[in-house]
Coordinates of C-alpha atoms in Angstrom, one line a residue:
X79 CA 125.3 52.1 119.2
X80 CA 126.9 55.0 120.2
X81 CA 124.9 57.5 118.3
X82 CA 122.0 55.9 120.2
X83 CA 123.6 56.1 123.6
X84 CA 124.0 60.0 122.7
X85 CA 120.6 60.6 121.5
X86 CA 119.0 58.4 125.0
X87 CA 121.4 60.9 127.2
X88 CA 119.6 63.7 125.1
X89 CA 116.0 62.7 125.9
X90 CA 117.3 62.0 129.9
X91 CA 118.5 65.3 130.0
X92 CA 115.2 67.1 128.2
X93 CA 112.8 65.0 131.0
X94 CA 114.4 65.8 133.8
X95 CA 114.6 69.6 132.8
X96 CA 110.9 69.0 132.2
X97 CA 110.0 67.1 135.5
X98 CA 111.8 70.5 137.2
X99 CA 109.6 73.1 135.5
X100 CA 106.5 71.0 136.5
X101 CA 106.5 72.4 139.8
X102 CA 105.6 75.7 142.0
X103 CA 106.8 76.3 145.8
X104 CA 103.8 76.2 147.8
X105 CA 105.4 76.6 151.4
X106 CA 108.8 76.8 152.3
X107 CA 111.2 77.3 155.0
X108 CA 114.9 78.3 155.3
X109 CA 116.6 75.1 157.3
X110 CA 119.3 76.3 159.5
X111 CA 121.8 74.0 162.0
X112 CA 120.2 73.4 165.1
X113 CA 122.4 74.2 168.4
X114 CA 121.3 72.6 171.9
X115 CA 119.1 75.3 172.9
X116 CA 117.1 74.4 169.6
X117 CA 116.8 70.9 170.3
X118 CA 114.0 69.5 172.2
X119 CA 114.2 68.4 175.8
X120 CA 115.0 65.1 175.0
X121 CA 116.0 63.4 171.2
X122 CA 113.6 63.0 167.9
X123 CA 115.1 59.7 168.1
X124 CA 112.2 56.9 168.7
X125 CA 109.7 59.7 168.3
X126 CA 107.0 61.2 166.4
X127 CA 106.9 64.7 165.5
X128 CA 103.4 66.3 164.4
X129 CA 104.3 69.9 162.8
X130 CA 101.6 72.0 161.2
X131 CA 102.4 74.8 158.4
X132 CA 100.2 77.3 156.3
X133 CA 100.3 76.3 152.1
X134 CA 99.4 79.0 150.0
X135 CA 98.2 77.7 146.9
X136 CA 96.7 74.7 146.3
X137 CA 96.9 71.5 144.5
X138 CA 95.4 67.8 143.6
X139 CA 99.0 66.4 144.4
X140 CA 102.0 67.9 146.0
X141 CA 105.7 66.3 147.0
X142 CA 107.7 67.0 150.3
X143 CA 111.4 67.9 150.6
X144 CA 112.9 66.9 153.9
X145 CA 116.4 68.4 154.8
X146 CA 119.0 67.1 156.4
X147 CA 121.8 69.4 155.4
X148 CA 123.0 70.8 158.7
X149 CA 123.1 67.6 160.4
X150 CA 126.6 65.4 160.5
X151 CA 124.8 61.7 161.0
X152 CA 122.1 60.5 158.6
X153 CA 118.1 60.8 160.2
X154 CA 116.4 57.8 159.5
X155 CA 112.7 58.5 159.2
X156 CA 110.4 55.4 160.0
X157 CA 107.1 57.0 158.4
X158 CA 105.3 60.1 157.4
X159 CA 101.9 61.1 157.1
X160 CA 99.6 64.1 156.2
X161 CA 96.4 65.4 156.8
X162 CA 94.0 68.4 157.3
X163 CA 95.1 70.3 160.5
X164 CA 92.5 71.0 163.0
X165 CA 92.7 72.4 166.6
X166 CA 96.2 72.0 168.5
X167 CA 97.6 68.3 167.3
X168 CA 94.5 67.4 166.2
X169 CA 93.9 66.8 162.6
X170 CA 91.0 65.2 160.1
X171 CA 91.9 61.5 160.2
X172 CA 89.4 61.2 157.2
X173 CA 92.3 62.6 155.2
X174 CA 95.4 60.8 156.3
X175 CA 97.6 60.4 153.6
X176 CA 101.0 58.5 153.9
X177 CA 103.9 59.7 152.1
X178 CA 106.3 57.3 150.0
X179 CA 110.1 57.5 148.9
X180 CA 110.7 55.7 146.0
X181 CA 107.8 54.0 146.9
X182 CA 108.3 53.2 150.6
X183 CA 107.5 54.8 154.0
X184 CA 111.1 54.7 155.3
X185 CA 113.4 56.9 154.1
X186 CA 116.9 57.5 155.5
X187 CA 118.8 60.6 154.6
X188 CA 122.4 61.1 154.9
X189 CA 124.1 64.3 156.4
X190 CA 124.1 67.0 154.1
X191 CA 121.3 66.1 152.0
X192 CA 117.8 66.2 151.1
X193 CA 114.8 63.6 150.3
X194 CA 111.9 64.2 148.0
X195 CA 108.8 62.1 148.5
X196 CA 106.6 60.1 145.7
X197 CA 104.2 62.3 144.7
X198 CA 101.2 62.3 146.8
X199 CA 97.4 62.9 145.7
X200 CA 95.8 64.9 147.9
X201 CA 93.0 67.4 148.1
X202 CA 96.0 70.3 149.0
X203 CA 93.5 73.2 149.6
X204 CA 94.9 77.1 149.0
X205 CA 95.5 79.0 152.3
X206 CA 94.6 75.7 154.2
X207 CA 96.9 74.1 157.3
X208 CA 98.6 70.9 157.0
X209 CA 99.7 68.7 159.5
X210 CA 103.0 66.5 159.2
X211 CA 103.5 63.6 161.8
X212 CA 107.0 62.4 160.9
X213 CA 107.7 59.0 162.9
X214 CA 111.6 59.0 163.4
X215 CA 114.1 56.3 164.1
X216 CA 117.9 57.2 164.9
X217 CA 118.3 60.9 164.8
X218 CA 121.5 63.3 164.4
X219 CA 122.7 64.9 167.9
X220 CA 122.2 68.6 166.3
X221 CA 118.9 68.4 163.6
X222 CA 118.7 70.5 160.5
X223 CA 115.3 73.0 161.4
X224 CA 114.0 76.4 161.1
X225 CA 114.2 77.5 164.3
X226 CA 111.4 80.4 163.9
X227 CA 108.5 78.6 163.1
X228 CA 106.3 80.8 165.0
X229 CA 104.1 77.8 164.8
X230 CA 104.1 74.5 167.3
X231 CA 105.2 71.4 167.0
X232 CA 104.2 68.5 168.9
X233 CA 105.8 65.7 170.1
X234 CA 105.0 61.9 171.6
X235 CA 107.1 58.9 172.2
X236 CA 107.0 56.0 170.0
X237 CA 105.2 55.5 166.5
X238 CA 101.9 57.5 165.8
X239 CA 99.0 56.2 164.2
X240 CA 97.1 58.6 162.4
X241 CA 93.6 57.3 164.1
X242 CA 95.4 56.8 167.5
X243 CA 95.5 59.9 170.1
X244 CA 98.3 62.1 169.9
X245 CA 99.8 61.7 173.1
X246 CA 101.8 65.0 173.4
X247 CA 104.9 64.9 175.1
X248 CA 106.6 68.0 174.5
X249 CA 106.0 71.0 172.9
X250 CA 108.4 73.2 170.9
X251 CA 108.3 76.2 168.5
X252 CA 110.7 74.5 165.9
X253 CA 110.2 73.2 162.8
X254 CA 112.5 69.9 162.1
X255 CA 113.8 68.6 158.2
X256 CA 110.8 69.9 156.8
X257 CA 112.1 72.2 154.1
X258 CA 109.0 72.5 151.1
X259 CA 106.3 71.3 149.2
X260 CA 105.5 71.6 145.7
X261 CA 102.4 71.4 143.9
X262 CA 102.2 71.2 139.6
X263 CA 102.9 73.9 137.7
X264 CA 99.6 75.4 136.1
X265 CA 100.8 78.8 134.9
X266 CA 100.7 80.3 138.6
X267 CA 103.0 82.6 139.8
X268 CA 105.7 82.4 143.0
X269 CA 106.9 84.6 145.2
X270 CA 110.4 84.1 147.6
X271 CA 111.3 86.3 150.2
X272 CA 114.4 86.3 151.1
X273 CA 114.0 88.2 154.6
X274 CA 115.0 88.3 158.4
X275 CA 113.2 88.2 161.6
X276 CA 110.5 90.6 160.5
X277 CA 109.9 88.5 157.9
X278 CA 110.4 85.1 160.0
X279 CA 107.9 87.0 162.2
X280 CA 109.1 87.6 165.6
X281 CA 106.2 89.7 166.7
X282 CA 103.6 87.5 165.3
X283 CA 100.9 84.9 166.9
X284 CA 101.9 81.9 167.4
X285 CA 99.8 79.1 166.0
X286 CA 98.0 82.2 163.3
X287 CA 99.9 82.3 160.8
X288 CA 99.9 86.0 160.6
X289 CA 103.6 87.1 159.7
X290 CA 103.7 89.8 156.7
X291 CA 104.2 86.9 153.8
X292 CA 101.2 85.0 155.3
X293 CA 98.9 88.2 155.3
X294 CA 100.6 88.9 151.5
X295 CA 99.2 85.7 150.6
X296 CA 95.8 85.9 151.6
X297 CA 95.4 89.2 149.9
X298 CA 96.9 88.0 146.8
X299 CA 94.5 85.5 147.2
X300 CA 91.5 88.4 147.8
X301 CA 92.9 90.6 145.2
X302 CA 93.3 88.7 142.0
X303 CA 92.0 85.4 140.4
X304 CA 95.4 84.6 139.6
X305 CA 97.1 81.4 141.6
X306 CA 100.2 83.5 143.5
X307 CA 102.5 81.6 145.9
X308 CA 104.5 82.7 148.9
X309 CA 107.5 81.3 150.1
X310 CA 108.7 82.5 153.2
X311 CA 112.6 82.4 153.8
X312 CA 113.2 84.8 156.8
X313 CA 115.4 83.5 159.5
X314 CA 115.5 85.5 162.4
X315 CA 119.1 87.2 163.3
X316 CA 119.9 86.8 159.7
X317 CA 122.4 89.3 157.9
X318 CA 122.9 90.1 154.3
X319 CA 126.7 90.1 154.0
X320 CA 127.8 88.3 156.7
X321 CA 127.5 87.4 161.3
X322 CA 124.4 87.1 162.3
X323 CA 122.2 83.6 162.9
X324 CA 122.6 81.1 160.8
X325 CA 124.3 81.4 157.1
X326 CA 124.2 84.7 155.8
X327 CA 121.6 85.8 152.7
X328 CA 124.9 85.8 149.9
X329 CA 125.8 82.6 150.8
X330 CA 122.1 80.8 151.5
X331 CA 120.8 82.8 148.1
X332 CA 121.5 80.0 145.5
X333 CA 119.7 77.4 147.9
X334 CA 117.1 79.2 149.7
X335 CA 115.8 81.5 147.2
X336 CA 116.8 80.0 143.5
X337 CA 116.5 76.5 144.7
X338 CA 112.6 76.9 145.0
X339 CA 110.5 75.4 142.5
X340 CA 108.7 77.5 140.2
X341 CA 109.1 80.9 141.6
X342 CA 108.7 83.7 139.3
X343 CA 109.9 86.9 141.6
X344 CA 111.5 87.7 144.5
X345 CA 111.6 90.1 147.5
X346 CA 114.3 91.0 148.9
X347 CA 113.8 92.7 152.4
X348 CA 117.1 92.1 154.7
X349 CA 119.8 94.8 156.0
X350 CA 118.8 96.0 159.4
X351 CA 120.8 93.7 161.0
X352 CA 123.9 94.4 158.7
X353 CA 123.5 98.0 159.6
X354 CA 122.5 97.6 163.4
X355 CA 125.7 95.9 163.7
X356 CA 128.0 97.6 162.1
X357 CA 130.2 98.5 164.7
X358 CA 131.2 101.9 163.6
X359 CA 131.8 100.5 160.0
X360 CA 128.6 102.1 158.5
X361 CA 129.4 103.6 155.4
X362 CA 131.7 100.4 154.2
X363 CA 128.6 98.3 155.4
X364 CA 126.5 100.6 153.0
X365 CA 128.4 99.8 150.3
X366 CA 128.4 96.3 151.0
X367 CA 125.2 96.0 151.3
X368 CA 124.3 97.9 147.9
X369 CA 126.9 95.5 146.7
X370 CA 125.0 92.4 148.3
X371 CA 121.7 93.4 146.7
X372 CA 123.3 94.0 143.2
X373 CA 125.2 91.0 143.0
X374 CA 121.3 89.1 143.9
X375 CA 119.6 91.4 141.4
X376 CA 122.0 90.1 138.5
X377 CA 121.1 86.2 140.0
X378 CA 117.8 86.5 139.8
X379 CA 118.0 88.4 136.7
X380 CA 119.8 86.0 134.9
X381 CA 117.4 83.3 135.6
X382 CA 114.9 85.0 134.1
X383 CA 113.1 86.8 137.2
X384 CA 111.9 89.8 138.3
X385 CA 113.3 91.3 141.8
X386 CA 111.9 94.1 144.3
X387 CA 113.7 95.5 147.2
X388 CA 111.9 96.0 150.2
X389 CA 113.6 99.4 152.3
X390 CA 114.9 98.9 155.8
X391 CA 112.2 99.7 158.4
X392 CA 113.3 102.3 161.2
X393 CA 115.0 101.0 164.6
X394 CA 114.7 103.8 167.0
X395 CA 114.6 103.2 170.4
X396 CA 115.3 100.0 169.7
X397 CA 118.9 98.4 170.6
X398 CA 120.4 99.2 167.5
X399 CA 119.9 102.7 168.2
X400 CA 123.3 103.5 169.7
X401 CA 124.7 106.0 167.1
X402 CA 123.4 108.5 164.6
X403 CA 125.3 107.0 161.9
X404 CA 123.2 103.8 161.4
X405 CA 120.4 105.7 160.9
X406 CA 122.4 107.5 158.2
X407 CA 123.6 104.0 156.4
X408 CA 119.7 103.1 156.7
X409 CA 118.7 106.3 155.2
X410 CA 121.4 106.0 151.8
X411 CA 120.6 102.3 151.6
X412 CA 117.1 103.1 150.7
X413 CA 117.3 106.2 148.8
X414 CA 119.5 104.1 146.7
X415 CA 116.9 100.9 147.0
X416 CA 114.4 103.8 146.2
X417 CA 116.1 105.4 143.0
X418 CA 117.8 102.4 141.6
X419 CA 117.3 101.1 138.3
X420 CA 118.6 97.8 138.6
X421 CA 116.1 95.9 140.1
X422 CA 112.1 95.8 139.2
X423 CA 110.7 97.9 141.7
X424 CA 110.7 98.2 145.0
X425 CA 108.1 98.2 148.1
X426 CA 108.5 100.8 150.5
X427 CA 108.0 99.3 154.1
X428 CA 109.7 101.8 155.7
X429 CA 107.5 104.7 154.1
X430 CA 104.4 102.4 155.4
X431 CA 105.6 101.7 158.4
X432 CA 107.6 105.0 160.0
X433 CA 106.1 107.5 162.5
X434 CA 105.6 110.9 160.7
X435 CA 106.2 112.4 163.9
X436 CA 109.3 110.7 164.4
X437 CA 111.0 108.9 160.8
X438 CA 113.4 106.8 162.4
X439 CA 110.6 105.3 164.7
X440 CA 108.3 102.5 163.8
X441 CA 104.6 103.5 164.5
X442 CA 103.9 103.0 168.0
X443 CA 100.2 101.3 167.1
X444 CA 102.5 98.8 164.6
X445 CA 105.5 97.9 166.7
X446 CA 106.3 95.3 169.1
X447 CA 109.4 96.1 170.3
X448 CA 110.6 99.2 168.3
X449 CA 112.5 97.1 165.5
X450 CA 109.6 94.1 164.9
X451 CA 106.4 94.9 163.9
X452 CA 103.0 93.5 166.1
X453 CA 100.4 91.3 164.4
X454 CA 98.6 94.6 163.3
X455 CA 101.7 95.7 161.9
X456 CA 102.4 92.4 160.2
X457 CA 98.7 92.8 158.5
X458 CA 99.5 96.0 157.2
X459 CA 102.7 95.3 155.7
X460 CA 101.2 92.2 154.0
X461 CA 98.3 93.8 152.4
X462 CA 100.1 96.8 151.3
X463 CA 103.0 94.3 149.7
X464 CA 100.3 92.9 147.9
X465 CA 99.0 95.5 146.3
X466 CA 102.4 96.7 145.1
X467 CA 102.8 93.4 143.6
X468 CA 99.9 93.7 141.6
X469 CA 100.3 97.3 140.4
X470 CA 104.2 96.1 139.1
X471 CA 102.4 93.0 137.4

């Protein structure tokens, strides 16, 4: 009997190590604890909340993860469904799906954890734009989000029914609980990006979908037959070794980046805020930082990855640029990212991206406010990321 017992723990063991490697990130976001200013005018609670995001591959099924991880009281979620996005709130009600958790609607998660839903069939098409009505019931004072969603989200009072107006309420640029979505694994590939607000996108459209990772994926997509997914985990404010917004990239790495399904590389572009702040400390925040990114390269390593550094874009003229000596942290930090041989390669933004005129200024055609790039810029960097990509493939 007991021999049984052991040989039943076995096989439980083998399937659920199978059921994870049958899955590939499609879209993700970093999920960050929401302060008041991030909240909407008035609570989730009682509400429905239609957000919109931009897969990049595509699939005949997919599954949601919902986050509640910053949040101290559960969020009780009365129903969720999907379809095709189309203008605004508006979306194909011909392809209203309803999402299940262990095979009903409601779903309640408790603080500090995360829900998975059934898998759901569904014509997920690559590039495409999904909405997400999520109908809540009680709701935590302080949500778990991603406060840079560069995208909106609309809200209504009450329950919504997919073929029912969307009476919008409020508006905010804020994604809420929504934290991924997989599609099954079919030999593509996965890319994270572990990034800050250049890579969040502060600079972008809103509503286009044109930060650098979005523009990377479409020319993947342009540029190769192969299936390549991009998951986007920038958070604006964010710093490598620790202050800035939100949890900084050593301590979010295991969950943001290495908790995505699927992912086959990663990008590693974060460090301007590390330096920018230094606070006359910019040769030990050098070393920290090289540190940082070797300490990530032997993660991602050891699970079998590959890894490419992204160098630190210039700052001039823009607040950061108070003192010669962040420009000369930001200069070691990517002749070293440059000349290492730790990682897999690297992709040169700040090459791409610098004034020849003036190397510690962003292009004036590409910038937005001398530290973010513009949309232009944005398209640039994601079609040139691409293409490095495929020449280290």
């Amino acid at each position: 009997m007991k021999l049984t017992r052991f040989f039943l723990l076995i096989i439980a063991v083998f399937l659920a190590s199978s059921t994870h490697a049958q899955w590939v990130c499609t879209w993700a976001t970093a999920a960050e604890f929401t302060g008041p200013s991030d909240m909407p005018a008035r609570p989730l609670t009682d509400r429905s909340l239609r957000e919109i995001v931009h897969v990049t591959i595509g699939g005949d099924c997919f599954r949601l993860r919902l986050s509640n991880e910053f949040s101290k009281e559960p969020v009780e979620i009365k129903n969720i469904y999907v379809a095709d996005a189309l203008d605004s709130c508006d979306i194909n009600t011909r392809t209203v799906k309803y999402l299940t958790f262990g095979g009903k609607k409601n779903v309640t998660i408790e603080p500090g954890q995360c829900a998975t839903s059934d898998v759901c069939k569904y014509n997920l098409k690559p590039l495409q734009r999904l909405s997400i009505t999520v109908c809540y019931g009680a709701t935590p004072v302080n949500a778990t989000s991603h406060r840079g969603s560069r995208t909106t989200s609309y809200l209504m009072d009450g329950v919504s029914k997919p073929k029912k107006p969307f009476v919008t309420t409020e508006r905010v640029l804020h994604w809420y609980n929504i934290a991924s979505i997989d599609v099954p694994a079919k030999g593509q590939q996965c890319v994270a990006v572990l990034g800050n607000s250049i890579t969040d996108g502060r600079g972008s459209t809103n509503d286009l979908q044109n930060r650098w990772p979005d523009k990377m994926a479409e020319a993947l997509a342009a540029m190769t037959d192969k299936e390549i997914a991009v998951a986007n985990l920038g958070i604006g404010g964010n710093c490598v070794v620790a202050g800035g917004l939100s949890e900084p990239a050593l301590k979010r790495f295991d969950r943001d980046i290495l908790g995505q399904e699927g992912i086959t590389s990663v990008i590693i572009f974060e460090g301007v805020n590390d330096i920018g702040g230094s606070k006359g400390r910019s040769e030990q925040m050098t070393r920290q930082l090289i540190e940082a990114y070797k300490e990530m390269i032997t993660k991602i390593h050891a699970r079998g990855l590959k890894v490419y550094l992204a160098t630190i874009t210039p700052f001039g003229k823009s607040f950061y640029d108070d003192t010669l000596f962040k420009e000369a942290a930001r200069q070691t930090v990517n002749q070293w990212i440059r000349t290492n041989t730790e990682a897999d390669g690297y992709i040169d933004f700040d090459e791409l991206m610098r004034d020849p005129e003036q190397p510690n200024q962003l292009r004036s055609d590409l910038q937005e406010d001398w530290l973010h790039p513009n949309a232009k810029g944005y398209e640039v960097m994601g079609e040139y990321a691409a293409k490095c990509l495929l020449n280290k493939q």
